[in-house]
Amino acid sequence: MDIIESYKIQLQDKLHTEEILDLHQIASHSNSNIYLYRKHMIADAENLPKLLSFFLTTEADETFTLINDGEMDKKNQKNLINFLKQKPINILLKDNYDASKNESIVIV
């Protein structure tokens, strides 16, 4: 069964480069895909140049959606949760979606 988690996030301040690199490392070592979505802009967290561009163009009080597509092992899930609990990040909403192999999921 595929799992998709989405988090609606509001930044309270800009993320530092070190924090962005932490998210990149989490995505790079995970067997799931992590995407960021804001104003018709999508960034794959494994693609460091796009991830940096995404956060460089995100204002301090803007909201965006982080989408985790696929199941993570416990260590990477814990790392992602710890990343999301950082001070500049405010989680406004969390949703989980489960789908069998015969279903498609569309996030609008």
PDB file of C-alpha atoms in Angstrom:
ATOM      1  CA  MET A   1       0.000   0.000   0.000  1.00  0.00           C
ATOM      2  CA  ASP A   2       1.343   3.448  -0.922  1.00  0.00           C
ATOM      3  CA  ILE A   3       1.242   6.194   1.664  1.00  0.00           C
ATOM      4  CA  ILE A   4       1.209   9.912   0.998  1.00  0.00           C
ATOM      5  CA  GLU A   5       1.580  12.378   3.851  1.00  0.00           C
ATOM      6  CA  SER A   6       1.114  16.070   3.310  1.00  0.00           C
ATOM      7  CA  TYR A   7       1.973  18.866   5.690  1.00  0.00           C
ATOM      8  CA  LYS A   8       0.769  22.437   5.253  1.00  0.00           C
ATOM      9  CA  ILE A   9       3.626  24.499   6.654  1.00  0.00           C
ATOM     10  CA  GLN A  10       4.072  28.137   7.496  1.00  0.00           C
ATOM     11  CA  LEU A  11       7.568  29.453   8.067  1.00  0.00           C
ATOM     12  CA  GLN A  12       7.996  31.838  10.969  1.00  0.00           C
ATOM     13  CA  ASP A  13      11.402  32.840   9.630  1.00  0.00           C
ATOM     14  CA  LYS A  14      13.602  31.945   6.664  1.00  0.00           C
ATOM     15  CA  LEU A  15      15.368  28.591   6.893  1.00  0.00           C
ATOM     16  CA  HIS A  16      19.148  28.636   7.146  1.00  0.00           C
ATOM     17  CA  THR A  17      21.222  26.790   4.558  1.00  0.00           C
ATOM     18  CA  GLU A  18      22.122  24.139   7.147  1.00  0.00           C
ATOM     19  CA  GLU A  19      18.425  23.392   7.735  1.00  0.00           C
ATOM     20  CA  ILE A  20      17.770  23.124   3.994  1.00  0.00           C
ATOM     21  CA  LEU A  21      20.724  20.728   3.693  1.00  0.00           C
ATOM     22  CA  ASP A  22      19.212  18.644   6.523  1.00  0.00           C
ATOM     23  CA  LEU A  23      16.000  18.231   4.509  1.00  0.00           C
ATOM     24  CA  HIS A  24      18.038  17.340   1.423  1.00  0.00           C
ATOM     25  CA  GLN A  25      19.911  14.645   3.403  1.00  0.00           C
ATOM     26  CA  ILE A  26      16.654  13.201   4.741  1.00  0.00           C
ATOM     27  CA  ALA A  27      15.239  13.007   1.204  1.00  0.00           C
ATOM     28  CA  SER A  28      18.470  11.572  -0.238  1.00  0.00           C
ATOM     29  CA  HIS A  29      18.635   8.755   2.322  1.00  0.00           C
ATOM     30  CA  SER A  30      14.943   7.897   2.152  1.00  0.00           C
ATOM     31  CA  ASN A  31      13.192   5.341  -0.051  1.00  0.00           C
ATOM     32  CA  SER A  32      10.230   7.720  -0.399  1.00  0.00           C
ATOM     33  CA  ASN A  33       9.949  10.951  -2.400  1.00  0.00           C
ATOM     34  CA  ILE A  34       9.683  14.328  -0.679  1.00  0.00           C
ATOM     35  CA  TYR A  35       8.281  17.259  -2.638  1.00  0.00           C
ATOM     36  CA  LEU A  36       7.585  20.873  -1.748  1.00  0.00           C
ATOM     37  CA  TYR A  37       4.725  22.761  -3.403  1.00  0.00           C
ATOM     38  CA  ARG A  38       3.966  26.496  -3.368  1.00  0.00           C
ATOM     39  CA  LYS A  39       2.229  28.779  -5.879  1.00  0.00           C
ATOM     40  CA  HIS A  40       2.499  26.345  -8.808  1.00  0.00           C
ATOM     41  CA  MET A  41       6.164  25.670  -7.981  1.00  0.00           C
ATOM     42  CA  ILE A  42       7.257  22.127  -7.152  1.00  0.00           C
ATOM     43  CA  ALA A  43      10.692  21.150  -5.832  1.00  0.00           C
ATOM     44  CA  ASP A  44      12.015  17.636  -5.309  1.00  0.00           C
ATOM     45  CA  ALA A  45      13.899  17.672  -1.991  1.00  0.00           C
ATOM     46  CA  GLU A  46      16.554  15.353  -3.464  1.00  0.00           C
ATOM     47  CA  ASN A  47      17.426  17.977  -6.096  1.00  0.00           C
ATOM     48  CA  LEU A  48      19.565  20.407  -4.102  1.00  0.00           C
ATOM     49  CA  PRO A  49      19.612  23.328  -6.598  1.00  0.00           C
ATOM     50  CA  LYS A  50      15.795  23.270  -6.898  1.00  0.00           C
ATOM     51  CA  LEU A  51      15.402  22.897  -3.144  1.00  0.00           C
ATOM     52  CA  LEU A  52      17.653  25.900  -2.503  1.00  0.00           C
ATOM     53  CA  SER A  53      15.778  27.935  -5.139  1.00  0.00           C
ATOM     54  CA  PHE A  54      12.467  26.988  -3.547  1.00  0.00           C
ATOM     55  CA  PHE A  55      13.500  28.283  -0.130  1.00  0.00           C
ATOM     56  CA  LEU A  56      15.321  31.345  -1.477  1.00  0.00           C
ATOM     57  CA  THR A  57      12.061  32.472  -3.091  1.00  0.00           C
ATOM     58  CA  THR A  58       9.863  31.607  -0.090  1.00  0.00           C
ATOM     59  CA  GLU A  59       9.102  34.520   2.217  1.00  0.00           C
ATOM     60  CA  ALA A  60       9.336  34.143   5.988  1.00  0.00           C
ATOM     61  CA  ASP A  61       5.565  34.039   6.598  1.00  0.00           C
ATOM     62  CA  GLU A  62       4.538  32.119   3.471  1.00  0.00           C
ATOM     63  CA  THR A  63       2.804  28.739   3.493  1.00  0.00           C
ATOM     64  CA  PHE A  64       3.732  25.714   1.393  1.00  0.00           C
ATOM     65  CA  THR A  65       2.977  22.013   1.298  1.00  0.00           C
ATOM     66  CA  LEU A  66       5.506  19.276   1.995  1.00  0.00           C
ATOM     67  CA  ILE A  67       4.475  15.952   0.438  1.00  0.00           C
ATOM     68  CA  ASN A  68       6.057  12.658   1.476  1.00  0.00           C
ATOM     69  CA  ASP A  69       5.218  10.021  -1.150  1.00  0.00           C
ATOM     70  CA  GLY A  70       5.959   6.463  -0.030  1.00  0.00           C
ATOM     71  CA  GLU A  71       6.779   4.638   3.147  1.00  0.00           C
ATOM     72  CA  MET A  72       9.875   5.659   5.113  1.00  0.00           C
ATOM     73  CA  ASP A  73      11.866   3.530   7.485  1.00  0.00           C
ATOM     74  CA  LYS A  74      11.571   4.505  11.151  1.00  0.00           C
ATOM     75  CA  LYS A  75      14.906   6.362  11.282  1.00  0.00           C
ATOM     76  CA  ASN A  76      14.114   8.601   8.291  1.00  0.00           C
ATOM     77  CA  GLN A  77      10.553   9.178   9.527  1.00  0.00           C
ATOM     78  CA  LYS A  78      11.975  10.311  12.884  1.00  0.00           C
ATOM     79  CA  ASN A  79      14.464  12.597  11.092  1.00  0.00           C
ATOM     80  CA  LEU A  80      11.654  14.153   9.033  1.00  0.00           C
ATOM     81  CA  ILE A  81       9.495  14.717  12.132  1.00  0.00           C
ATOM     82  CA  ASN A  82      12.464  16.304  13.951  1.00  0.00           C
ATOM     83  CA  PHE A  83      13.060  18.558  10.951  1.00  0.00           C
ATOM     84  CA  LEU A  84       9.407  19.640  10.972  1.00  0.00           C
ATOM     85  CA  LYS A  85       9.554  20.404  14.721  1.00  0.00           C
ATOM     86  CA  GLN A  86      12.245  23.062  14.277  1.00  0.00           C
ATOM     87  CA  LYS A  87      11.502  26.553  15.551  1.00  0.00           C
ATOM     88  CA  PRO A  88      10.976  28.385  12.216  1.00  0.00           C
ATOM     89  CA  ILE A  89       8.501  25.731  11.002  1.00  0.00           C
ATOM     90  CA  ASN A  90       4.853  25.805  11.999  1.00  0.00           C
ATOM     91  CA  ILE A  91       2.727  22.817  10.863  1.00  0.00           C
ATOM     92  CA  LEU A  92      -0.779  24.082  10.166  1.00  0.00           C
ATOM     93  CA  LEU A  93      -2.278  20.804   8.918  1.00  0.00           C
ATOM     94  CA  LYS A  94      -1.226  17.169   8.399  1.00  0.00           C
ATOM     95  CA  ASP A  95      -3.079  14.698   6.169  1.00  0.00           C
ATOM     96  CA  ASN A  96      -2.424  11.032   5.391  1.00  0.00           C
ATOM     97  CA  TYR A  97      -3.598   9.218   2.277  1.00  0.00           C
ATOM     98  CA  ASP A  98      -3.503   5.460   1.723  1.00  0.00           C
ATOM     99  CA  ALA A  99      -3.977   3.885  -1.702  1.00  0.00           C
ATOM    100  CA  SER A 100      -3.955   0.350  -3.004  1.00  0.00           C
ATOM    101  CA  LYS A 101      -2.095  -0.568  -6.199  1.00  0.00           C
ATOM    102  CA  ASN A 102      -5.272  -0.011  -8.285  1.00  0.00           C
ATOM    103  CA  GLU A 103      -5.862   3.586  -7.140  1.00  0.00           C
ATOM    104  CA  SER A 104      -4.464   6.941  -8.134  1.00  0.00           C
ATOM    105  CA  ILE A 105      -4.208   9.894  -5.799  1.00  0.00           C
ATOM    106  CA  VAL A 106      -4.623  13.487  -6.941  1.00  0.00           C
ATOM    107  CA  ILE A 107      -3.788  16.303  -4.552  1.00  0.00           C
ATOM    108  CA  VAL A 108      -5.446  19.574  -5.484  1.00  0.00           C
TER     109      VAL A 108
END
